[in-house]
Coordinates of C-alpha atoms in Angstrom, one line a residue:
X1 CA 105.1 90.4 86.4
X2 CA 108.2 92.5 87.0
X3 CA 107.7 96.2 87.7
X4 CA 108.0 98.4 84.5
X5 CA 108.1 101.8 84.1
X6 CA 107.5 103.1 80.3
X7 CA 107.3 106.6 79.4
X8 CA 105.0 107.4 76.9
X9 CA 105.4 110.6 75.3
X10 CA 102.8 113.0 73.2
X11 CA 103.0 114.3 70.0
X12 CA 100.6 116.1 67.6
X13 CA 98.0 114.9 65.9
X14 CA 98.1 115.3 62.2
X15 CA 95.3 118.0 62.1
X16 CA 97.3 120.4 63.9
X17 CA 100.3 119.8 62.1
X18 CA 98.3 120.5 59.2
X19 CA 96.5 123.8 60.4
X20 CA 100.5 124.7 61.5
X21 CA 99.9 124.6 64.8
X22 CA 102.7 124.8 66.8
X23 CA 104.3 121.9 68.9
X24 CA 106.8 121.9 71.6
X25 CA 108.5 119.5 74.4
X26 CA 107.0 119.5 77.5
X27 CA 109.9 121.5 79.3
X28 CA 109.4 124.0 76.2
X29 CA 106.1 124.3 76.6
X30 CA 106.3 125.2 80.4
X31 CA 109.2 127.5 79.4
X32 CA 106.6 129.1 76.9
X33 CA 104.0 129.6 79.1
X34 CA 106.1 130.6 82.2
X35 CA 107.0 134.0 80.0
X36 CA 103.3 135.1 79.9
X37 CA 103.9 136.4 83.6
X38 CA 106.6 139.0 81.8
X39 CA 105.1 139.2 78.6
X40 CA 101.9 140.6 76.9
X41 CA 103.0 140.2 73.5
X42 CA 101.2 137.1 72.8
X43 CA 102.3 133.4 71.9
X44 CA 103.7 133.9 68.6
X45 CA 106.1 136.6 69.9
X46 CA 107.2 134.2 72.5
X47 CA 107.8 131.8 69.8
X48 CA 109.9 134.0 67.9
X49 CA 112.2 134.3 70.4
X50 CA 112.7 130.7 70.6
X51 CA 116.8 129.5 68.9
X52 CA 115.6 126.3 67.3
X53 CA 119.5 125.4 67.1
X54 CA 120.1 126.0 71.1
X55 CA 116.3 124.6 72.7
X56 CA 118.0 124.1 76.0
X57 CA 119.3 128.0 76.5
X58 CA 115.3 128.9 76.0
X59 CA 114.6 126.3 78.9
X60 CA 117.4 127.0 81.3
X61 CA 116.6 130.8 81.9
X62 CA 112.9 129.8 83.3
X63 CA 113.7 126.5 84.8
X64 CA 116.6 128.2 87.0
X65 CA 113.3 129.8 88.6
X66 CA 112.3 126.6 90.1
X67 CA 115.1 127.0 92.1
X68 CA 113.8 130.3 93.9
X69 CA 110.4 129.3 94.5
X70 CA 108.5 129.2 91.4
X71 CA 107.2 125.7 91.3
X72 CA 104.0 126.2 89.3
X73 CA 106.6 126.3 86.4
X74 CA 106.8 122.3 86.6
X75 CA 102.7 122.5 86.8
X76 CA 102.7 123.0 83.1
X77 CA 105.2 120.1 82.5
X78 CA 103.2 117.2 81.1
X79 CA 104.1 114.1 81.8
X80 CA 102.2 110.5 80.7
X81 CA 103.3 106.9 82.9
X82 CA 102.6 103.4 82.4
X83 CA 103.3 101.3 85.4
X84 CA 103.3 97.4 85.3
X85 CA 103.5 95.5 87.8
X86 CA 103.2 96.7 91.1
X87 CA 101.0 95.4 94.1
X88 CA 97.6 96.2 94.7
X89 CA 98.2 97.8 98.1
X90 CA 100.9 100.2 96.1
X91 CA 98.8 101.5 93.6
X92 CA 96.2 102.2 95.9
X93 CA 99.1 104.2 98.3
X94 CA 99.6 105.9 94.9
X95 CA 96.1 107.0 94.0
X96 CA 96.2 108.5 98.0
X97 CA 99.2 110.6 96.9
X98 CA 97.8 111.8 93.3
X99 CA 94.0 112.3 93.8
X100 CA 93.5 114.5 91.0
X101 CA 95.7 112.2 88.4
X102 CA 94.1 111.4 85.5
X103 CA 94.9 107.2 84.5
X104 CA 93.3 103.9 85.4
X105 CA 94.0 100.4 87.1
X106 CA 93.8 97.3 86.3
X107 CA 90.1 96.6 87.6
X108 CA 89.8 93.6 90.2
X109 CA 86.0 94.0 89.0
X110 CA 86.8 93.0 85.5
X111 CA 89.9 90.7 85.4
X112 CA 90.4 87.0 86.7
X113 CA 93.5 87.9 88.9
X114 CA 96.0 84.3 89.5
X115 CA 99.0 83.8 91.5
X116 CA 101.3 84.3 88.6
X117 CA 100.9 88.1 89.2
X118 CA 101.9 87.8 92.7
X119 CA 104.8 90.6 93.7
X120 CA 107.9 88.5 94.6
X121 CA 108.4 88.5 98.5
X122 CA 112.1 90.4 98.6
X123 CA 110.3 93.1 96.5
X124 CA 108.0 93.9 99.0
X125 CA 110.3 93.7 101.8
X126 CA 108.8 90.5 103.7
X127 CA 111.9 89.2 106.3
X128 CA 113.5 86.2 104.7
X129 CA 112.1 84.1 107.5
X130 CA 109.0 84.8 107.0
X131 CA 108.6 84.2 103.3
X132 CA 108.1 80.3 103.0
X133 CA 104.8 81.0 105.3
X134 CA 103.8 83.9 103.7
X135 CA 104.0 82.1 99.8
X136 CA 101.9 79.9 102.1
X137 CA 99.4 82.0 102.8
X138 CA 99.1 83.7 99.4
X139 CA 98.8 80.3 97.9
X140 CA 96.0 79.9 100.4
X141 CA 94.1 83.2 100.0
X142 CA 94.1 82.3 95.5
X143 CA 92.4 79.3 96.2
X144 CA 89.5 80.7 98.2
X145 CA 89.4 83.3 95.1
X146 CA 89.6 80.2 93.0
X147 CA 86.6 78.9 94.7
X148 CA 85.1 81.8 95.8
X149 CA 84.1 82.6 91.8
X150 CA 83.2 79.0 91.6
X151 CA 80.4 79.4 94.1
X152 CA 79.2 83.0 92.5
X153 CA 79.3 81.5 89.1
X154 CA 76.9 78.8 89.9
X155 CA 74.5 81.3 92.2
X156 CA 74.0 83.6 88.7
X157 CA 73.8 80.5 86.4
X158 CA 71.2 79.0 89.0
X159 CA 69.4 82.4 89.5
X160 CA 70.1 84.7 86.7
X161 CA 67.5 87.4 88.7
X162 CA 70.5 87.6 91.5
X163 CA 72.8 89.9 88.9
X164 CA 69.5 91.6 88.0
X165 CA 70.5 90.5 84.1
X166 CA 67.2 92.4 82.6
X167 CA 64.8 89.2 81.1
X168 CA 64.6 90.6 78.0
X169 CA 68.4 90.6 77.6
X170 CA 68.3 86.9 78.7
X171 CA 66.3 86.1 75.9
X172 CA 67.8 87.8 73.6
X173 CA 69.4 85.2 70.9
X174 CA 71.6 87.8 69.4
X175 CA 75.4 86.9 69.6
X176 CA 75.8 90.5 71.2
X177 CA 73.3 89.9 74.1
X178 CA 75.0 86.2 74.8
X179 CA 78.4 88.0 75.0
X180 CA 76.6 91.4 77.4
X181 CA 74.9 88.2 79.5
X182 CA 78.0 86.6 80.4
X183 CA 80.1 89.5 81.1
X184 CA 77.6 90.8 83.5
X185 CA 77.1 87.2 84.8
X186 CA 81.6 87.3 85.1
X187 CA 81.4 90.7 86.5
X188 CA 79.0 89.5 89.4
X189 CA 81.2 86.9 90.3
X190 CA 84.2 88.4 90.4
X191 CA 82.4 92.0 92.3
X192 CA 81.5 89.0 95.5
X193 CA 85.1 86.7 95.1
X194 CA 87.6 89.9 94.9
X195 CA 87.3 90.4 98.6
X196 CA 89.5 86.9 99.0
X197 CA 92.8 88.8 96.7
X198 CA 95.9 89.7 98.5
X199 CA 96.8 93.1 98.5
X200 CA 100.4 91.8 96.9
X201 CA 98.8 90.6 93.6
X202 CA 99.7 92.6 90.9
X203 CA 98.1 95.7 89.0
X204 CA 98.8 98.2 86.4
X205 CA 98.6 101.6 86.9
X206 CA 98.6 104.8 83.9
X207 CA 98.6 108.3 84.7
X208 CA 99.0 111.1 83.5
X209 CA 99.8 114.6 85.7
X210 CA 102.2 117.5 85.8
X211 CA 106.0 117.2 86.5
X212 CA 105.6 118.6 90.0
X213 CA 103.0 116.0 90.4
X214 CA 105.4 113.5 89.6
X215 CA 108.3 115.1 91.8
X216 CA 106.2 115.6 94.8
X217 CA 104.5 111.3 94.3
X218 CA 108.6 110.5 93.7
X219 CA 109.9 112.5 97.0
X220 CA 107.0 110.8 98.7
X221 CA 107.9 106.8 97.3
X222 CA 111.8 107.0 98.2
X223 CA 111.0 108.1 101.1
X224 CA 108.6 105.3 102.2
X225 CA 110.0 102.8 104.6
X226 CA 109.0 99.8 102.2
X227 CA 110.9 98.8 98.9
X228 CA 108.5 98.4 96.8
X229 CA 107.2 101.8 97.3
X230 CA 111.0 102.8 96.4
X231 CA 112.0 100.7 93.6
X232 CA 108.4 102.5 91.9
X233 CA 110.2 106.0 92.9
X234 CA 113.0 104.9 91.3
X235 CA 112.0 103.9 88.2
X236 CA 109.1 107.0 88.0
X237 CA 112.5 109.4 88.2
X238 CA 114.1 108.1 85.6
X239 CA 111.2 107.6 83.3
X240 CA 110.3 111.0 84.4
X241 CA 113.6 112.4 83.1
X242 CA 112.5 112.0 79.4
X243 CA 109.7 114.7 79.5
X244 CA 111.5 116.7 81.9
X245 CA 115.1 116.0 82.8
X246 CA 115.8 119.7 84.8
X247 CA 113.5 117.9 87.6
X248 CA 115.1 114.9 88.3
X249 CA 117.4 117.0 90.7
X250 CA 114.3 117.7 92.9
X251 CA 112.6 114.1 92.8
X252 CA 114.8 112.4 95.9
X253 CA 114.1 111.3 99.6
X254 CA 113.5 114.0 101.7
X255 CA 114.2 114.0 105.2
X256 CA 111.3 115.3 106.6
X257 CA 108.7 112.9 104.5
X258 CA 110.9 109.9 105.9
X259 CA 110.2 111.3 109.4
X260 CA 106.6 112.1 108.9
X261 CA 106.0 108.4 107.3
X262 CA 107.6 107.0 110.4
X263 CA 105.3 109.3 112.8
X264 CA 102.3 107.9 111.0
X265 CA 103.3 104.5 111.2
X266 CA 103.9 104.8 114.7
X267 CA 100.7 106.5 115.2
X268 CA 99.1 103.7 112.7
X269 CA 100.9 100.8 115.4
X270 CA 99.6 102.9 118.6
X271 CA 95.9 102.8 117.5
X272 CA 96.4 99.1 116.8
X273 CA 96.5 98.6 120.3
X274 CA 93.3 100.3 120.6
X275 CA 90.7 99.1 118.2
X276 CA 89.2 95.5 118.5
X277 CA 89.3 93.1 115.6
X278 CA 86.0 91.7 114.7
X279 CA 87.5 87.5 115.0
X280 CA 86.2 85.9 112.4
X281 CA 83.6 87.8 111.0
X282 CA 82.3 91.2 109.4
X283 CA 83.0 95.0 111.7
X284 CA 79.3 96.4 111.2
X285 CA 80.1 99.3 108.9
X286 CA 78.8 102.0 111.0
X287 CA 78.2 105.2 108.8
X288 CA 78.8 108.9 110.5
X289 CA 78.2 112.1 109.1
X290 CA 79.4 115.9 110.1
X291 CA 78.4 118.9 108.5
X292 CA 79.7 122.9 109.3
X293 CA 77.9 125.3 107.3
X294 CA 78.9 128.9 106.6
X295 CA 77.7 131.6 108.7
X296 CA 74.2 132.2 109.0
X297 CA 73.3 127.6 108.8
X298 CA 71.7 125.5 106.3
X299 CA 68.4 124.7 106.6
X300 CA 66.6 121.8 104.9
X301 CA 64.3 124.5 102.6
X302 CA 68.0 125.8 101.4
X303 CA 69.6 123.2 100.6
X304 CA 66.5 122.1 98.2
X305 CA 66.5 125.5 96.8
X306 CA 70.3 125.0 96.1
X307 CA 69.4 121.8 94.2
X308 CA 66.5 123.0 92.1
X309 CA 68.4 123.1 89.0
X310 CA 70.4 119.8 89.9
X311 CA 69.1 117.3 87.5
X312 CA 72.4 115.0 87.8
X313 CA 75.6 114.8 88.9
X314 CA 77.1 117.0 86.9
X315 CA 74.1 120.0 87.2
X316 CA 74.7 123.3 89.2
X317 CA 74.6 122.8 93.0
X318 CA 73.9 126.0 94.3
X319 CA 76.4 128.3 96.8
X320 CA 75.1 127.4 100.1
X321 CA 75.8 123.6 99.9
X322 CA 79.5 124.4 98.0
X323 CA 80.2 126.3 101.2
X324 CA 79.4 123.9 103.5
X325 CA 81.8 120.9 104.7
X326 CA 81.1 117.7 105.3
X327 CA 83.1 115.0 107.1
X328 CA 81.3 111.4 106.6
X329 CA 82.7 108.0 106.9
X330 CA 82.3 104.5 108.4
X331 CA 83.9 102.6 111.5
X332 CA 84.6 100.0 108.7
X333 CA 85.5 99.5 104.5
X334 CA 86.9 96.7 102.9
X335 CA 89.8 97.7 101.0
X336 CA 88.7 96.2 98.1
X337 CA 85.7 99.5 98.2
X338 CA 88.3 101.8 99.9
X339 CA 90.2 101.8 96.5
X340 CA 87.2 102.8 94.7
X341 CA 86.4 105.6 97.2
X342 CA 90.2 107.0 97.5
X343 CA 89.7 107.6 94.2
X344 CA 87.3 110.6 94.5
X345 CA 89.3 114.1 93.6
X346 CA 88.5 116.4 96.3
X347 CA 89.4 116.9 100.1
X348 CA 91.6 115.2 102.4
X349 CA 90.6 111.2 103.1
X350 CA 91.5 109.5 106.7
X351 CA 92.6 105.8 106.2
X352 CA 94.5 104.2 109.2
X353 CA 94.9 101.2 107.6
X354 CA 94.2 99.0 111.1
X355 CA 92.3 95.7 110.3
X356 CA 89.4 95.9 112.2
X357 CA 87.4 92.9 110.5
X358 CA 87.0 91.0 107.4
X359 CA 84.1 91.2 104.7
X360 CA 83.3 88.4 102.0
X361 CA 80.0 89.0 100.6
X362 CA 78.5 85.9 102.7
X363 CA 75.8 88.4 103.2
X364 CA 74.9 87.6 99.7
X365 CA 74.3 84.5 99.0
X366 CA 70.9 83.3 98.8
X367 CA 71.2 80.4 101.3
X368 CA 73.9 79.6 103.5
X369 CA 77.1 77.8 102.6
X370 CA 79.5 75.9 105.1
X371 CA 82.6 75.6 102.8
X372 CA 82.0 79.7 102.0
X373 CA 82.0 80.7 105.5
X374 CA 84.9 78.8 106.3
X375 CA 86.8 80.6 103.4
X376 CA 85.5 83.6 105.3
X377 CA 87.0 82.6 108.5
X378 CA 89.5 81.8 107.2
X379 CA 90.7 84.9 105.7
X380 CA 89.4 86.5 108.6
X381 CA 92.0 84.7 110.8
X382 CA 95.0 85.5 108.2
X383 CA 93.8 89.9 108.6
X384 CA 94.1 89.1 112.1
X385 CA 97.3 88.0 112.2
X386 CA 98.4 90.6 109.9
X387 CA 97.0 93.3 112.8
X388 CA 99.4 91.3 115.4
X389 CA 102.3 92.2 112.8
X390 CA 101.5 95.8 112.7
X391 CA 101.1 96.0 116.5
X392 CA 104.7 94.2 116.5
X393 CA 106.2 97.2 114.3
X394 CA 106.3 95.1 111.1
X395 CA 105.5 97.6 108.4
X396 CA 105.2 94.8 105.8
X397 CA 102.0 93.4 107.2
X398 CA 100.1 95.3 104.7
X399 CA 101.8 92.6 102.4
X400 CA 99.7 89.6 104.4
X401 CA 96.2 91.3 104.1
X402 CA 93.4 90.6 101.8
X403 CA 91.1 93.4 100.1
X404 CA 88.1 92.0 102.1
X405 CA 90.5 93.2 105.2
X406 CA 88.0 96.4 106.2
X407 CA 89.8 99.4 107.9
X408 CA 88.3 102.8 109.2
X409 CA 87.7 105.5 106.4
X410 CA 86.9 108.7 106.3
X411 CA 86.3 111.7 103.6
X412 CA 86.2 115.7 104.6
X413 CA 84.9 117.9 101.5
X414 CA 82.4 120.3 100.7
X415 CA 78.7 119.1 100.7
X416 CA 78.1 119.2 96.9
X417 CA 81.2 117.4 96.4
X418 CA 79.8 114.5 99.1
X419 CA 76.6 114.6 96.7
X420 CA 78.2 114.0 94.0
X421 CA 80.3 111.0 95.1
X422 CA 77.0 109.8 96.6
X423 CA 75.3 110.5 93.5
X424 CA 78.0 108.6 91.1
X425 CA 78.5 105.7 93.6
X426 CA 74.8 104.8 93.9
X427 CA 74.5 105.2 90.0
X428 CA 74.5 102.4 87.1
X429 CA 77.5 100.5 87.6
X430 CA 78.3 101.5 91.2
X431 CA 79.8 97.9 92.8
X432 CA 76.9 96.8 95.1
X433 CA 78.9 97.5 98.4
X434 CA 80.1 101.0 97.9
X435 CA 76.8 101.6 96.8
X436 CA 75.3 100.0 100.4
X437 CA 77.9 102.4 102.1
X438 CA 76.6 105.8 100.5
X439 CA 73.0 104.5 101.3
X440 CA 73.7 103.9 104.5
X441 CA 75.3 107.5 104.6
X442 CA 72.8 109.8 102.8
X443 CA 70.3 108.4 105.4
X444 CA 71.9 110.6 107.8
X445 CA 72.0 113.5 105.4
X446 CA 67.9 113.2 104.7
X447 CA 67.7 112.8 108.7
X448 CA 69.2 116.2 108.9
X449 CA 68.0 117.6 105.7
X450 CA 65.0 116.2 104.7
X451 CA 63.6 118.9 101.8
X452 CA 66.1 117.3 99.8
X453 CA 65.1 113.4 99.4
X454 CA 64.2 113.2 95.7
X455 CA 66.4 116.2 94.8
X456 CA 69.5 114.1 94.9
X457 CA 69.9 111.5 91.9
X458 CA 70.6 109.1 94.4
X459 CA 70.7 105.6 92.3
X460 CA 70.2 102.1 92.7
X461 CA 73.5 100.6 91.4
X462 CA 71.8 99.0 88.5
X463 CA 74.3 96.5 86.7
X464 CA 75.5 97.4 82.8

């Protein structure tokens, strides 16, 4: 699947064109909304002032602001992208840059993934003579996915109990419970086999976020040391262009994100040296957890008081717990779950992505399997081999890793924030091993704050 970037613009729906409600292009509409900080007249007196015949003159005269400073104008510069066909690993270096995006991906937890989607080898910047045995290995790593489905598939259709498929739905004859049945009974599979997917298959990616969003992800892309990551910069500016053109000037390299990039690489190659690979089997995924809370502490009685009225995720947390931070994390993630967590919107996330083991869902299967831990160790040989590429300064050995490749990871936020997360990734639908992960970490948080077991809708990752 060759990378394609598509530009997909908005227009109005036909109820507000027939209540006369005004539409504009997104530069416009910035351009419009820049002049309430030197108007009060209102909206339709900022209209007025608009030459249909000469749109651009109306644009230039706020956009020459951007220039001196005033960035937030590109903030209200709307801008929707469709990305197809980039790797795994890139979308998820994406979703680090954009954290409060709006899109989706292609779902690993949903779709059959096969080598036909696999990035081509010059894309990603793997050295020409290393390409006949990395094809090798990728070839490899699909066929224990191949066969890693195989052996979930027969475990559900042997034990539907194991995927927690209610009884009642089971027996349900209805066409619409057969088809719920066997999605769930797919979805199982596929949650246990992903772990065995290179990080160079390919994804799709849609989001949607402000020019200066878009700018500031672009900067960041052509300056990355890997092609991949600037071919996708590329194509982002130019798409870009259509909504708003005036920023392409701004969306290049930059020299001081190329130089950061190459510190943390460096840094990423130093610490290498320094944490032990598991061999050829799981890192325990040790859970931490810090807390600061604002002057004066938290005890256990307020942070139950603060969650009195919390009766889910989305309820009122009260001010104590939004003031306090919280730094949690594990010594070891797969990536394949370190996507999922990335994902979350607030605070700054610590991902050095050094392989420090390799997980395959061996813990669950109901009896033990020779051929499945021998996929396992396998795979577990290939991530280390990839970690004596990164030690060697090869920044393409992300390309050679698996998602089941786990890696430290780490969030800093604000305590009802952490709940939350805690809260949704425990909840119906969670994936069972994020879900074992925020277990494992609220334990600490009842060990510190105990009033507040029960208060949290901590869940039970119940399938749907």
């Amino acid at each position: 699947m060759p990378l394609k970037v598509t530009h997909v613009a908005v227009r109005p729906t036909e109820a507000s064109l027939a209540a006369g409600r005004p539409s504009l292009t997104p530069e416009l509409l910035a351009a419009s909304g820049a002049r309430y900080s030197r108007s009060n007249d209102g909206l339709e007196s900022i209209l007025a002032k608009i030459d249909p015949e000469n749109l651009d003159k109306s644009v230039d005269g706020i956009f020459r602001m951007l220039d001196y400073g005033h960035a937030s104008i590109a903030d209200m510069v709307p801008v929707a992208l469709f990305i197809d066909g980039i790797s795994l690993w890139l979308a998820y270096y994406v979703w680090t840059l954009c954290p409060v995006a709006g899109g989706q991906e292609s779902s690993t937890r949903y779709l059959r993934l096969g080598e036909g989607g696999l990035v081509p080898p010059d894309v990603l910047g793997i050295p020409a003579a290393d390409r006949e045995a990395w094809g090798q290995g990728m070839a490899t790593a699909f066929e224990a996915y191949r066969e890693a489905v195989a052996v979930w598939e027969a475990v559900v259709r042997a034990d539907p109990e194991a995927a927690r498929i209610p009884r009642a739905l089971q027996e349900d004859p209805s066409d619409k419970a057969r088809k719920t049945v066997a999605r769930m009974r797919r979805n199982y599979a596929f949650d246990r086999a992903r772990y065995f997917l290179p990080v160079a298959a390919a994804t799709n990616v849609m989001l949607i976020m402000s020019a200066r969003a878009w700018v500031t992800l672009i900067q960041h892309l052509l300056s990355h040391p890997l092609p991949e990551a600037n071919r996708l910069g590329a194509a982002c500016r130019e798409e870009m262009g259509y909504s708003a053109p005036r920023l392409r000037k701004h969306a290049g390299a930059q020299s001081s994100l190329a130089s950061g990039l190459r510190q943390e690489f460096a840094a990423t190659q130093a610490l290498a040296a320094t944490l032990p690979f598991a061999g050829t089997g799981e890192h325990p995924p040790t859970p931490y957890l810090e807390t600061l809370p604002p002057p004066g502490g938290l005890t256990g009685l307020q942070a139950a008081a603060d969650l009195t009225l919390h009766e889910n995720r989305y309820a009122y947390v009260g001010e104590t717990l939004r003031r306090t931070a919280v730094r949690f994390g594990w010594e070891a993630v797969a990536l394949a779950e370190i996507r999922d967590l990335n994902r979350h919107r607030t605070g700054t996330k610590y991902c050095p992505l050094v392989p420090v083991g390799f997980y395959c869902a061996s813990d669950q299967l109901p009896t033990s399997n020779v051929a499945y831990a021998a996929l396992g160790e396998m795979a577990a040989t290939a991530t280390g081999k990839a970690g004596q590429q990164l030690a060697a300064g090869n920044p393409a050995y992300i390309y050679h890793t698996l998602l089941g490749a786990q890696y430290p990871f780490e969030h800093t936020t604000t305590a009802d924030k952490f709940l939350y997360e805690a809260e949704l990734r425990t909840g119906t639908g969670a994936h069972y091993r994020y879900a074992r992960h925020l277990h494992d970490v609220l334990a600490l948080w009842y060990a510190r704050y105990p009033e507040t077991r029960g208060l949290i809708r901590e869940g039970s990752a119940e399938p749907e």
